[in-house]
Every structure is written in structure tokens, then in C-alpha cells.
Amino acid sequence: MPDILTAIWEALPFMLSGAWVNAVLIVGAMLVGLMLGVPLAVGQVYGCKPVRRVVQIYVWAFRGVPILVQLYLFYFGILAWASSIPWLGWAHLESPFLAAVLVLGLTSAAYQSQIFRGAILSLPAGQFKAARALGMSDATAITTIILPQALRLSIPGWSNEYSILLKDSALAFSVGVMEVMARTRAVASTTHQPLPLSILAGIIFFALTWVGVKALLALEKKVRIPGYSH
Amino acid sequence: MNDSDIILKVEGLSKAFGNKPVLQDATFTQRRGTLKVLVGPSGGGKSTLLQCINYLIPPDQGRVWLDGRQINPKSRRELSAYRQEVGMIFQDFNLFDHLNALENVRIALLKVKGMAKAAATERAMAELARVGLAGKADLYPAQLSGGQKQRVSIARALAMDPKVLLLDEPTSALDPELIGEVLTVIKDLAQAGITMIMATHQISFSASLADEFLFMEKGRIVEHGSPAELLGKDCCSRTQAFCAKLSELAGDAGQ
């Protein structure tokens, strides 16, 4: 028993810096997903037919292909190829971390776009109508009237997406990102104590989920529109 | 009638949803500073006509002139400029739910007219004061009563200095005891010489202010004339029959 505790104690700093890797990974991926998911949702709701078609194909592709497969495709395929292009050499594209942020972010964009789309569609049609009646262009109406409301409504779905994506981020170890799972395996292979380390990994993921979900709940409360009782 | 007196001219506006015509050949002219009232049964085309006038519903056919200029709805810029000059009041208010009363009135001044924030705030406050809501500027739509919401939406439209105000059953979604405060504001506007077209079931209220009634049924303007002509004692107009039924149902003619 003391052996186990010592193993955990000694591995703790190493494991916790892995938690930091997961945290940065997930924040990056959520932001990529947000920046891409919002225009995808707007395109799917308000776009012309070809735009809607493109968004649909995107969403199908990224929801349909497992993240593990995508990681291999991006790391060993697209990024390896891109980094062989001479004038892109400065960018150091052959990075497992970059591959993981991109794959998780692009996948999350597909899911997030559907969260935002649902939120946009749940707004009363009169909001857009009133904006147009005041002479607003569609772009102004979307950015000043529709999205501020839709994004508020998206926070609960977003917090769900965060907790799912966080656990998907463990897959990044498959291309060599030194996140919590990769470190668990590395330590376990030298200490031969996989069980306590797996428990520790579980606790770390749980804590990251808890912090993120609580933070988003606080955000939801902070931006709540006064007068609504829920 | 002097031509320069005419602020709005509508010619042959028609709209069909699928095979079903909902508006057929609506034609009228309106003089500055007058109130035109659309009456008739629900589904008669009143709301469609109002929304076709500012192209919120694009009409299949027909033309509109504002202040002598024909509107080209294909030009987005022109359409936006036109809509700024034609205010719209909706039955269910359509206030922007994430903005407080002041921000609701101010948003288009900032984002459409490009006014500076201080000037826009001042103007918005003046309009809120005009509808008696200066003290409610900080409240959000969900914190306001229906009557207050509708008054904010009137202030929002007035802030744009519209040449014409379109009102689509402005009191129909209100509890009876809240109708009066909105009608008072509308009366003030009529007396201040704001040009308005209003769809309503408040017959006796509008009869005292309107210069013309248009009776709409099945998408057509079937009768038009001054309230006195259409509602006179020995008149047997379709309008009068409809209005008599309305007041019978309401149990009072004197809203």
C-alpha cells in the first residue's frame, strides 16, 4: 500500500502538468469550435442552398468520422504533407498538439454549430422582422440581435459539449501529445502500478470537468437577461 | 388634392402563398398627417398588406412610392433607407429581449443611423419620455407589462423619424385594462400629425381619428371611405355590418 501512495505522490507533479496540457488543448479546441461553429450555424439557418449544403456535408463528415481516425489523418496525413512544403517550414506544422487542437476543434465546430442552430431557431421570428423593419441589414440583425440572444441560450449545450470534448481530448495521446492519459501510461510502464494511476487520471478529468462546467454555469448566470425567471 | 401632399402611394400590391392569394391588388394613396385604418375579419389581408408595404413580406406584384419616390426593393441599400422612413409596430411588440427599454430604442440609431452614443441616448430618452416611460429606461422587456412594451416599441419606431408609421393591431395582444395607455399614445401621435396606417379592431376609437377606413376581406380592399360614410346610420356598408358585429361581441361600442 505505501508503495502505491509513493508511486502516486511521486507521479503527481508530472500528472498535473499533463492536466495543464489537457486544459490548454480543450480551451483551444472549444475556441476553434466557437469561431467556426457560429458561422456554420448562421450559414445553415440563413444561407442560400449551396451554403446550407456545404455546412451539412461538413457536419456529417466531422460527426461521422471517429476522432481517433481524424487524428491519424491530420497528423500523419495533412499536417505531415503541409510541413513538407518548403515555404510552410517556419510554421512547424508537424506538431501532435496542433493536430489535436485542430481535430478536436473542427469536430467540436460541427457539434457546436448544431447547438447554435437550435438556439437561433428557438428565437421568435419577430426578432429578425423587427430588426429589418428598422432598416438593419441582415448582417447587422444577425450580429446585434440574433447572436447575442442565441449565444446566451447556447451556454447549457456548450457546457455539455465541453464535458464531452474534454474526455475526447484523452485521445490526443495516440499521436504523442503528453496529456494526462499519455503520462498515465508512461508512469505506469515504469512503476507497474496502472490502477492507482488510472484512478488519479480519472480524478484529474473529473476535476477539469467540474471546474469548466461550474465556470460556464457562472457565465450563464452572469449574462442572464433580467426578468426571466428560469 | 395637391400631389406633394401625398406621402405614400401603393399600387396593385398582390401576394399569394402557394396558390392561395392573401393580398390582391391593394391600391391607395395617403396624404401627410392622416390616419388610415384597416378593418375587417382576421385573415382578410390587413397584416399582409402592412408587411408588403415595407417589404417585410415581398409582394409578388405592385409598386410603392414614398414621398414621390418609387421604391426599388431589389436594392438592399434603398430598401434599408426606405424602411428607416417607415416605422412598424407589431401586434406582439417584438422588442429585442436582450436589450433594456433604452437600448431597444437606441440600437437602430447606433447601428443603422450611425449616431454617436451620447446623441442616440439623448434621442432615445426623449422618445421614451414621449410615451411616458422615461422612468422605465433600465427595465428589460420581460420586466415590462404588455402596454409598456408596446409603448417602448412605438418609441423605438419614432426615434427613427419615420415619415409613415405602420401599426399592425397594436392593442390586440394586450389585456383589456392595458389597451387604454397604448391608445392614448396613438391618439397623441395622430394629433401631432404623424402619418399612420393602422390595422385594428378598435373601431370607435379609430373612427374619431381616421380620415379613411379601408375594409379588407379575402385579401381585397372591398370598401373604403371616411368613417362617417361607412359607419353612418343609414349606411348599409359591409364595414358597418362587420363593426356592428364586433361591438355586439365586445358588448361595448365605446372603447
Short mmCIF file of C-alpha atoms in Angstrom, two decimals:
data_model
loop_
_atom_site.label_atom_id
_atom_site.label_comp_id
_atom_site.label_asym_id
_atom_site.label_seq_id
_atom_site.Cartn_x
_atom_site.Cartn_y
_atom_site.Cartn_z
CA MET A 1 0.00 0.00 0.00
CA PRO A 2 2.64 2.62 0.86
CA ASP A 3 4.29 1.69 -2.42
CA ILE A 4 1.15 2.72 -4.26
CA LEU A 5 0.87 6.02 -2.41
CA THR A 6 4.52 6.76 -3.01
CA ALA A 7 4.07 5.99 -6.69
CA ILE A 8 1.15 8.38 -6.92
CA TRP A 9 2.89 11.03 -4.86
CA GLU A 10 5.99 10.93 -6.99
CA ALA A 11 3.98 10.97 -10.21
CA LEU A 12 1.70 13.79 -9.10
CA PRO A 13 3.60 16.84 -10.44
CA PHE A 14 4.16 15.04 -13.75
CA MET A 15 0.46 14.13 -13.97
CA LEU A 16 -0.73 17.60 -13.03
CA SER A 17 1.32 19.26 -15.73
CA GLY A 18 -0.48 16.82 -18.02
CA ALA A 19 -3.76 18.27 -16.77
CA TRP A 20 -2.49 21.64 -17.87
CA VAL A 21 -1.89 20.22 -21.37
CA ASN A 22 -5.48 18.93 -21.50
CA ALA A 23 -6.79 22.26 -20.28
CA VAL A 24 -4.94 24.24 -22.96
CA LEU A 25 -5.94 21.67 -25.57
CA ILE A 26 -9.61 21.88 -24.68
CA VAL A 27 -9.73 25.68 -24.44
CA GLY A 28 -8.06 25.90 -27.85
CA ALA A 29 -10.43 23.34 -29.33
CA MET A 30 -13.53 25.00 -27.84
CA LEU A 31 -12.43 28.35 -29.28
CA VAL A 32 -11.75 26.87 -32.73
CA GLY A 33 -15.16 25.24 -32.47
CA LEU A 34 -16.80 28.52 -31.46
CA MET A 35 -15.17 30.62 -34.17
CA LEU A 36 -16.13 28.09 -36.82
CA GLY A 37 -19.38 26.82 -35.29
CA VAL A 38 -21.08 30.25 -35.25
CA PRO A 39 -20.59 30.97 -38.97
CA LEU A 40 -21.55 27.37 -39.78
CA ALA A 41 -24.80 27.76 -37.83
CA VAL A 42 -25.57 31.14 -39.41
CA GLY A 43 -24.84 29.65 -42.83
CA GLN A 44 -27.11 26.71 -42.19
CA VAL A 45 -30.01 28.84 -40.96
CA TYR A 46 -29.79 31.90 -43.20
CA GLY A 47 -27.56 30.79 -46.09
CA CYS A 48 -28.60 30.07 -49.64
CA LYS A 49 -28.96 26.46 -50.73
CA PRO A 50 -25.32 25.79 -51.74
CA VAL A 51 -24.10 27.24 -48.43
CA ARG A 52 -26.53 25.07 -46.46
CA ARG A 53 -25.37 22.05 -48.44
CA VAL A 54 -21.69 22.73 -47.67
CA VAL A 55 -22.45 23.13 -43.96
CA GLN A 56 -24.41 19.88 -43.95
CA ILE A 57 -21.56 17.99 -45.59
CA TYR A 58 -19.11 19.45 -43.09
CA VAL A 59 -21.28 18.49 -40.14
CA TRP A 60 -21.81 14.97 -41.48
CA ALA A 61 -18.11 14.49 -42.14
CA PHE A 62 -16.90 15.56 -38.72
CA ARG A 63 -19.68 13.88 -36.80
CA GLY A 64 -19.29 10.71 -38.82
CA VAL A 65 -15.54 10.06 -38.64
CA PRO A 66 -14.10 8.94 -35.28
CA ILE A 67 -11.74 11.39 -33.64
CA LEU A 68 -9.00 8.76 -33.46
CA VAL A 69 -9.17 8.26 -37.23
CA GLN A 70 -9.14 12.02 -37.79
CA LEU A 71 -6.09 12.40 -35.54
CA TYR A 72 -4.18 9.93 -37.68
CA LEU A 73 -5.40 11.56 -40.90
CA PHE A 74 -4.37 15.02 -39.74
CA TYR A 75 -1.10 14.15 -38.02
CA PHE A 76 0.29 11.56 -40.44
CA GLY A 77 -1.54 12.92 -43.48
CA ILE A 78 -2.49 16.55 -43.87
CA LEU A 79 -0.05 18.15 -41.43
CA ALA A 80 2.86 15.88 -42.43
CA TRP A 81 2.21 16.81 -46.05
CA ALA A 82 1.80 20.53 -45.28
CA SER A 83 5.03 20.64 -43.28
CA SER A 84 6.90 19.20 -46.26
CA ILE A 85 6.01 22.30 -48.28
CA PRO A 86 9.19 24.42 -48.15
CA TRP A 87 7.58 27.84 -47.63
CA LEU A 88 5.49 26.49 -44.75
CA GLY A 89 8.54 25.18 -42.94
CA TRP A 90 8.66 28.08 -40.48
CA ALA A 91 5.24 27.11 -39.08
CA HIS A 92 6.33 23.72 -37.65
CA LEU A 93 3.05 22.15 -38.66
CA GLU A 94 4.12 18.63 -37.79
CA SER A 95 3.09 19.06 -34.19
CA PRO A 96 0.95 16.49 -32.40
CA PHE A 97 -0.50 19.26 -30.25
CA LEU A 98 -1.58 21.26 -33.30
CA ALA A 99 -3.12 18.14 -34.84
CA ALA A 100 -5.09 17.51 -31.64
CA VAL A 101 -6.35 21.12 -31.32
CA LEU A 102 -7.40 21.14 -34.97
CA VAL A 103 -9.16 17.79 -34.90
CA LEU A 104 -10.94 18.42 -31.62
CA GLY A 105 -11.79 21.99 -32.69
CA LEU A 106 -13.09 21.06 -36.14
CA THR A 107 -15.14 18.21 -34.70
CA SER A 108 -16.47 20.43 -31.96
CA ALA A 109 -17.39 23.06 -34.58
CA ALA A 110 -19.70 20.51 -36.16
CA TYR A 111 -21.41 19.80 -32.85
CA GLN A 112 -21.38 23.41 -31.67
CA SER A 113 -22.93 24.57 -34.95
CA GLN A 114 -25.93 22.41 -34.16
CA ILE A 115 -26.19 23.86 -30.65
CA PHE A 116 -26.16 27.40 -32.09
CA ARG A 117 -28.53 26.47 -34.89
CA GLY A 118 -31.05 25.15 -32.40
CA ALA A 119 -30.72 28.31 -30.33
CA ILE A 120 -31.18 30.58 -33.37
CA LEU A 121 -34.25 28.66 -34.47
CA SER A 122 -35.75 28.87 -30.99
CA LEU A 123 -35.85 32.68 -31.15
CA PRO A 124 -39.20 34.18 -32.19
CA ALA A 125 -39.26 35.13 -35.89
CA GLY A 126 -40.41 38.60 -34.85
CA GLN A 127 -36.93 39.49 -33.58
CA PHE A 128 -35.46 39.40 -37.08
CA LYS A 129 -38.55 41.03 -38.55
CA ALA A 130 -38.36 43.95 -36.12
CA ALA A 131 -34.66 44.42 -36.89
CA ARG A 132 -35.36 44.51 -40.62
CA ALA A 133 -38.27 46.89 -40.11
CA LEU A 134 -35.83 49.33 -38.51
CA GLY A 135 -33.67 49.24 -41.62
CA MET A 136 -30.99 46.89 -40.30
CA SER A 137 -29.12 44.83 -42.84
CA ASP A 138 -29.31 41.07 -42.34
CA ALA A 139 -25.68 41.05 -41.18
CA THR A 140 -26.35 43.74 -38.55
CA ALA A 141 -29.53 41.99 -37.43
CA ILE A 142 -27.67 38.71 -37.00
CA THR A 143 -24.71 40.17 -35.12
CA THR A 144 -26.57 42.63 -32.88
CA ILE A 145 -29.97 40.99 -32.36
CA ILE A 146 -29.88 37.27 -33.14
CA LEU A 147 -26.46 36.08 -31.97
CA PRO A 148 -26.39 37.87 -28.58
CA GLN A 149 -29.61 36.05 -27.71
CA ALA A 150 -28.75 32.75 -29.36
CA LEU A 151 -25.32 32.54 -27.70
CA ARG A 152 -26.88 33.05 -24.27
CA LEU A 153 -29.28 30.20 -24.95
CA SER A 154 -26.37 28.04 -26.13
CA ILE A 155 -24.44 28.04 -22.87
CA PRO A 156 -26.12 24.94 -21.36
CA GLY A 157 -25.49 22.98 -24.56
CA TRP A 158 -21.99 24.39 -24.66
CA SER A 159 -21.23 23.16 -21.18
CA ASN A 160 -22.34 19.69 -22.26
CA GLU A 161 -20.09 19.93 -25.31
CA TYR A 162 -17.20 20.96 -23.07
CA SER A 163 -17.53 17.93 -20.83
CA ILE A 164 -17.69 15.56 -23.82
CA LEU A 165 -14.80 17.21 -25.64
CA LEU A 166 -12.66 17.19 -22.52
CA LYS A 167 -12.82 13.44 -22.36
CA ASP A 168 -12.23 13.17 -26.10
CA SER A 169 -9.04 15.13 -25.52
CA ALA A 170 -7.59 12.00 -23.90
CA LEU A 171 -7.38 10.58 -27.43
CA ALA A 172 -4.62 13.07 -28.19
CA PHE A 173 -2.18 10.66 -26.53
CA SER A 174 -2.49 8.45 -29.63
CA VAL A 175 -0.42 10.89 -31.69
CA GLY A 176 2.01 11.55 -28.85
CA VAL A 177 0.62 14.61 -27.05
CA MET A 178 1.86 14.34 -23.46
CA GLU A 179 -1.51 14.84 -21.82
CA VAL A 180 -2.89 13.04 -18.78
CA MET A 181 -3.52 9.66 -20.44
CA ALA A 182 -0.13 9.61 -22.13
CA ARG A 183 1.53 10.38 -18.81
CA THR A 184 -0.53 7.73 -17.03
CA ARG A 185 0.80 5.13 -19.41
CA ALA A 186 4.33 6.43 -19.25
CA VAL A 187 4.41 6.34 -15.45
CA ALA A 188 2.60 3.01 -15.24
CA SER A 189 5.10 1.39 -17.56
CA THR A 190 7.95 2.20 -15.16
CA THR A 191 6.18 1.80 -11.81
CA HIS A 192 3.99 -1.14 -12.84
CA GLN A 193 1.11 0.47 -10.91
CA PRO A 194 -1.53 1.10 -13.60
CA LEU A 195 -4.56 1.01 -11.31
CA PRO A 196 -3.80 3.86 -8.87
CA LEU A 197 -2.54 5.98 -11.71
CA SER A 198 -5.71 5.37 -13.69
CA ILE A 199 -7.71 6.41 -10.66
CA LEU A 200 -5.62 9.56 -10.46
CA ALA A 201 -6.21 10.23 -14.18
CA GLY A 202 -9.95 9.78 -13.62
CA ILE A 203 -9.88 12.26 -10.73
CA ILE A 204 -7.99 14.79 -12.83
CA PHE A 205 -10.51 14.54 -15.68
CA PHE A 206 -13.38 14.79 -13.23
CA ALA A 207 -11.87 17.92 -11.68
CA LEU A 208 -11.34 19.55 -15.08
CA THR A 209 -14.95 18.79 -16.00
CA TRP A 210 -16.20 20.17 -12.71
CA VAL A 211 -14.24 23.42 -12.99
CA GLY A 212 -15.31 24.01 -16.59
CA VAL A 213 -18.98 23.22 -16.07
CA LYS A 214 -19.12 25.40 -12.95
CA ALA A 215 -17.41 28.25 -14.80
CA LEU A 216 -19.94 28.01 -17.63
CA LEU A 217 -22.80 27.92 -15.14
CA ALA A 218 -21.45 31.11 -13.59
CA LEU A 219 -21.22 32.66 -17.06
CA GLU A 220 -24.80 31.63 -17.77
CA LYS A 221 -25.95 33.39 -14.60
CA LYS A 222 -23.87 36.46 -15.33
CA VAL A 223 -25.30 37.07 -18.81
CA ARG A 224 -28.87 36.06 -17.98
CA ILE A 225 -31.41 38.57 -19.27
CA PRO A 226 -33.17 40.23 -16.31
CA GLY A 227 -36.81 39.40 -15.83
CA TYR A 228 -36.71 35.79 -16.97
CA SER A 229 -37.41 33.56 -14.03
CA HIS A 230 -35.62 30.43 -15.27
CA MET B 1 -55.61 67.19 -53.65
CA ASN B 2 -52.11 68.52 -54.13
CA ASP B 3 -49.61 65.90 -55.28
CA SER B 4 -46.96 67.00 -52.83
CA ASP B 5 -49.50 66.29 -50.13
CA ILE B 6 -49.27 62.61 -50.88
CA ILE B 7 -46.72 60.83 -48.71
CA LEU B 8 -47.44 57.22 -49.62
CA LYS B 9 -48.82 55.65 -52.74
CA VAL B 10 -49.47 51.93 -53.08
CA GLU B 11 -50.45 50.42 -56.39
CA GLY B 12 -51.58 46.90 -57.17
CA LEU B 13 -49.87 45.12 -54.27
CA SER B 14 -50.55 41.40 -54.51
CA LYS B 15 -49.25 38.40 -52.66
CA ALA B 16 -50.02 34.69 -52.80
CA PHE B 17 -48.75 31.96 -50.51
CA GLY B 18 -48.57 28.98 -52.85
CA ASN B 19 -51.84 29.00 -54.76
CA LYS B 20 -53.65 30.95 -52.09
CA PRO B 21 -53.93 34.67 -52.78
CA VAL B 22 -53.69 36.57 -49.49
CA LEU B 23 -53.50 40.06 -50.92
CA GLN B 24 -55.00 41.12 -54.21
CA ASP B 25 -54.47 44.38 -56.00
CA ALA B 26 -54.27 46.70 -52.99
CA THR B 27 -54.18 50.29 -54.19
CA PHE B 28 -54.45 53.53 -52.25
CA THR B 29 -52.82 56.89 -51.66
CA GLN B 30 -52.25 58.56 -48.35
CA ARG B 31 -51.87 62.22 -47.50
CA ARG B 32 -49.41 63.59 -45.00
CA GLY B 33 -50.52 63.67 -41.41
CA THR B 34 -53.53 61.41 -41.85
CA LEU B 35 -54.55 58.16 -40.22
CA LYS B 36 -55.81 55.35 -42.40
CA VAL B 37 -57.44 52.43 -40.65
CA LEU B 38 -57.61 48.87 -41.94
CA VAL B 39 -60.57 46.91 -40.64
CA GLY B 40 -62.04 43.54 -41.46
CA PRO B 41 -62.04 39.93 -40.37
CA SER B 42 -58.88 38.10 -39.35
CA GLY B 43 -57.18 36.55 -42.35
CA GLY B 44 -58.58 39.33 -44.51
CA GLY B 45 -55.13 40.54 -45.52
CA LYS B 46 -54.61 43.54 -43.21
CA SER B 47 -51.37 42.31 -41.74
CA THR B 48 -50.09 41.08 -45.10
CA LEU B 49 -50.81 44.47 -46.66
CA LEU B 50 -48.89 46.29 -43.93
CA GLN B 51 -45.92 43.95 -44.22
CA CYS B 52 -45.95 44.18 -48.01
CA ILE B 53 -45.81 47.97 -47.77
CA ASN B 54 -42.38 47.82 -46.12
CA TYR B 55 -41.39 44.62 -47.95
CA LEU B 56 -41.07 42.51 -44.81
CA ILE B 57 -43.22 40.21 -46.92
CA PRO B 58 -42.05 40.73 -50.50
CA PRO B 59 -45.14 41.28 -52.64
CA ASP B 60 -45.44 39.30 -55.87
CA GLN B 61 -46.64 42.37 -57.71
CA GLY B 62 -47.25 46.03 -57.17
CA ARG B 63 -45.37 49.24 -56.55
CA VAL B 64 -44.89 51.62 -53.66
CA TRP B 65 -43.93 55.31 -53.67
CA LEU B 66 -42.80 57.16 -50.59
CA ASP B 67 -42.76 60.93 -50.85
CA GLY B 68 -42.88 60.71 -54.65
CA ARG B 69 -40.02 58.21 -54.97
CA GLN B 70 -40.70 54.72 -56.21
CA ILE B 71 -39.12 52.04 -54.05
CA ASN B 72 -36.78 49.58 -55.69
CA PRO B 73 -36.88 46.58 -53.33
CA LYS B 74 -34.07 44.84 -55.21
CA SER B 75 -31.53 47.35 -53.92
CA ARG B 76 -30.69 46.44 -50.35
CA ARG B 77 -29.37 49.89 -49.63
CA GLU B 78 -32.52 51.55 -50.91
CA LEU B 79 -34.71 49.10 -49.05
CA SER B 80 -32.87 49.80 -45.80
CA ALA B 81 -33.17 53.57 -46.33
CA TYR B 82 -36.88 53.16 -47.08
CA ARG B 83 -37.52 51.01 -44.02
CA GLN B 84 -35.86 53.61 -41.83
CA GLU B 85 -38.54 56.02 -43.01
CA VAL B 86 -41.42 53.61 -42.43
CA GLY B 87 -41.83 52.62 -38.80
CA MET B 88 -43.57 49.40 -37.87
CA ILE B 89 -45.46 48.47 -34.73
CA PHE B 90 -46.23 44.77 -34.32
CA GLN B 91 -49.09 43.07 -32.57
CA ASP B 92 -46.72 41.17 -30.28
CA PHE B 93 -44.29 44.10 -29.81
CA ASN B 94 -41.14 42.28 -30.96
CA LEU B 95 -38.92 44.18 -28.58
CA PHE B 96 -35.37 42.89 -28.57
CA ASP B 97 -35.45 40.68 -25.49
CA HIS B 98 -31.76 41.05 -24.57
CA LEU B 99 -31.85 44.86 -24.55
CA ASN B 100 -33.44 47.13 -21.96
CA ALA B 101 -36.00 49.75 -22.95
CA LEU B 102 -33.40 52.43 -23.61
CA GLU B 103 -31.19 50.09 -25.64
CA ASN B 104 -34.19 48.91 -27.64
CA VAL B 105 -34.94 52.46 -28.71
CA ARG B 106 -31.28 53.34 -29.22
CA ILE B 107 -29.98 50.29 -31.10
CA ALA B 108 -31.09 51.31 -34.59
CA LEU B 109 -29.90 54.88 -34.05
CA LEU B 110 -26.45 53.46 -33.34
CA LYS B 111 -26.29 50.57 -35.77
CA VAL B 112 -28.37 51.87 -38.66
CA LYS B 113 -28.14 55.65 -38.49
CA GLY B 114 -24.60 55.57 -37.12
CA MET B 115 -25.32 58.22 -34.49
CA ALA B 116 -22.86 58.90 -31.70
CA LYS B 117 -23.74 57.18 -28.46
CA ALA B 118 -24.47 60.32 -26.44
CA ALA B 119 -26.75 61.81 -29.09
CA ALA B 120 -28.52 58.48 -29.61
CA THR B 121 -29.07 58.08 -25.88
CA GLU B 122 -30.49 61.57 -25.61
CA ARG B 123 -32.84 60.96 -28.51
CA ALA B 124 -33.92 57.58 -27.14
CA MET B 125 -34.65 59.09 -23.72
CA ALA B 126 -36.71 61.82 -25.35
CA GLU B 127 -38.80 59.23 -27.20
CA LEU B 128 -39.28 57.17 -24.04
CA ALA B 129 -40.43 60.32 -22.26
CA ARG B 130 -42.86 61.00 -25.09
CA VAL B 131 -44.59 57.66 -24.47
CA GLY B 132 -44.43 58.20 -20.72
CA LEU B 133 -41.73 55.66 -19.95
CA ALA B 134 -38.67 57.73 -19.08
CA GLY B 135 -38.64 56.05 -15.67
CA LYS B 136 -38.52 52.55 -17.16
CA ALA B 137 -35.45 53.01 -19.36
CA ASP B 138 -33.40 50.43 -17.44
CA LEU B 139 -36.02 47.70 -17.48
CA TYR B 140 -35.87 44.73 -19.81
CA PRO B 141 -38.85 43.62 -21.92
CA ALA B 142 -39.56 40.72 -19.55
CA GLN B 143 -39.92 43.24 -16.72
CA LEU B 144 -42.47 45.40 -18.54
CA SER B 145 -46.23 44.99 -18.90
CA GLY B 146 -47.71 44.44 -22.35
CA GLY B 147 -48.84 48.05 -22.59
CA GLN B 148 -45.42 49.32 -21.59
CA LYS B 149 -43.76 47.02 -24.11
CA GLN B 150 -45.94 48.35 -26.89
CA ARG B 151 -45.16 51.93 -25.88
CA VAL B 152 -41.43 51.16 -25.96
CA SER B 153 -41.87 49.71 -29.43
CA ILE B 154 -43.65 52.90 -30.51
CA ALA B 155 -40.76 54.95 -29.09
CA ARG B 156 -38.33 52.70 -30.95
CA ALA B 157 -40.12 53.40 -34.23
CA LEU B 158 -40.49 57.14 -33.59
CA ALA B 159 -36.79 57.55 -32.82
CA MET B 160 -36.07 56.86 -36.48
CA ASP B 161 -38.14 59.90 -37.56
CA PRO B 162 -40.39 57.85 -39.81
CA LYS B 163 -42.48 59.52 -42.49
CA VAL B 164 -45.14 56.84 -42.07
CA LEU B 165 -45.93 54.58 -39.16
CA LEU B 166 -47.50 51.16 -39.82
CA LEU B 167 -49.37 49.69 -36.86
CA ASP B 168 -50.40 46.04 -37.06
CA GLU B 169 -53.14 45.53 -34.47
CA PRO B 170 -51.15 47.33 -31.78
CA THR B 171 -53.59 46.52 -28.98
CA SER B 172 -54.79 43.04 -29.94
CA ALA B 173 -52.32 41.20 -27.71
CA LEU B 174 -53.00 43.37 -24.68
CA ASP B 175 -55.09 42.74 -21.60
CA PRO B 176 -58.18 44.97 -21.72
CA GLU B 177 -57.01 47.23 -18.91
CA LEU B 178 -53.73 47.94 -20.76
CA ILE B 179 -55.27 48.93 -24.08
CA GLY B 180 -56.08 52.47 -22.97
CA GLU B 181 -52.50 53.58 -22.33
CA VAL B 182 -51.45 52.49 -25.84
CA LEU B 183 -54.47 54.12 -27.49
CA THR B 184 -53.66 57.35 -25.66
CA VAL B 185 -50.19 57.36 -27.19
CA ILE B 186 -51.58 56.62 -30.65
CA LYS B 187 -54.08 59.44 -30.26
CA ASP B 188 -51.28 61.83 -29.30
CA LEU B 189 -49.37 60.80 -32.42
CA ALA B 190 -52.41 61.33 -34.64
CA GLN B 191 -52.91 64.78 -33.16
CA ALA B 192 -49.21 65.55 -33.60
CA GLY B 193 -49.67 64.90 -37.31
CA ILE B 194 -47.80 61.60 -37.63
CA THR B 195 -48.92 59.76 -40.75
CA MET B 196 -50.18 56.32 -39.81
CA ILE B 197 -51.78 53.22 -41.23
CA MET B 198 -53.28 51.07 -38.55
CA ALA B 199 -54.93 47.68 -38.65
CA THR B 200 -57.22 47.43 -35.66
CA HIS B 201 -60.46 46.18 -34.20
CA GLN B 202 -60.80 49.33 -32.05
CA ILE B 203 -63.49 50.76 -34.28
CA SER B 204 -64.98 53.64 -32.35
CA PHE B 205 -61.56 54.79 -31.13
CA SER B 206 -60.19 54.96 -34.65
CA ALA B 207 -63.38 56.35 -36.17
CA SER B 208 -62.82 59.56 -34.25
CA LEU B 209 -59.26 59.96 -35.57
CA ALA B 210 -59.14 58.35 -39.02
CA ASP B 211 -59.67 60.16 -42.27
CA GLU B 212 -60.31 56.92 -44.10
CA PHE B 213 -61.32 53.34 -43.38
CA LEU B 214 -60.27 50.52 -45.68
CA PHE B 215 -62.34 47.38 -45.24
CA MET B 216 -60.43 44.26 -46.20
CA GLU B 217 -61.82 40.83 -46.81
CA LYS B 218 -60.30 37.79 -48.53
CA GLY B 219 -57.21 39.78 -49.45
CA ARG B 220 -59.05 42.62 -51.12
CA ILE B 221 -59.91 46.17 -50.17
CA VAL B 222 -63.65 45.83 -50.67
CA GLU B 223 -64.73 49.19 -49.31
CA HIS B 224 -63.12 52.47 -48.48
CA GLY B 225 -64.33 55.82 -47.34
CA SER B 226 -64.43 58.20 -44.41
CA PRO B 227 -65.68 56.73 -41.11
CA ALA B 228 -68.80 58.89 -41.43
CA GLU B 229 -69.57 57.48 -44.87
CA LEU B 230 -69.00 53.85 -43.95
CA LEU B 231 -70.41 53.85 -40.44
CA GLY B 232 -73.24 56.36 -40.86
CA LYS B 233 -76.69 55.49 -39.53
CA ASP B 234 -78.41 54.80 -42.84
CA CYS B 235 -75.40 53.29 -44.44
CA CYS B 236 -75.57 49.59 -45.28
CA SER B 237 -71.91 49.08 -45.90
CA ARG B 238 -70.09 45.79 -45.35
CA THR B 239 -67.90 47.74 -42.95
CA GLN B 240 -70.82 48.76 -40.81
CA ALA B 241 -72.19 45.22 -40.61
CA PHE B 242 -68.77 43.98 -39.52
CA CYS B 243 -68.31 46.74 -36.96
CA ALA B 244 -71.77 46.20 -35.56
CA LYS B 245 -70.90 42.54 -35.03
CA LEU B 246 -67.63 43.48 -33.33
CA SER B 247 -69.29 45.82 -30.84
CA GLU B 248 -72.04 43.29 -30.24
CA LEU B 249 -69.42 40.69 -29.35
CA ALA B 250 -67.41 43.09 -27.25
CA GLY B 251 -70.56 44.26 -25.52
CA ASP B 252 -69.44 47.86 -25.88
CA ALA B 253 -69.01 50.14 -28.80
CA GLY B 254 -67.12 52.71 -26.87
CA GLN B 255 -63.54 51.55 -26.42
#
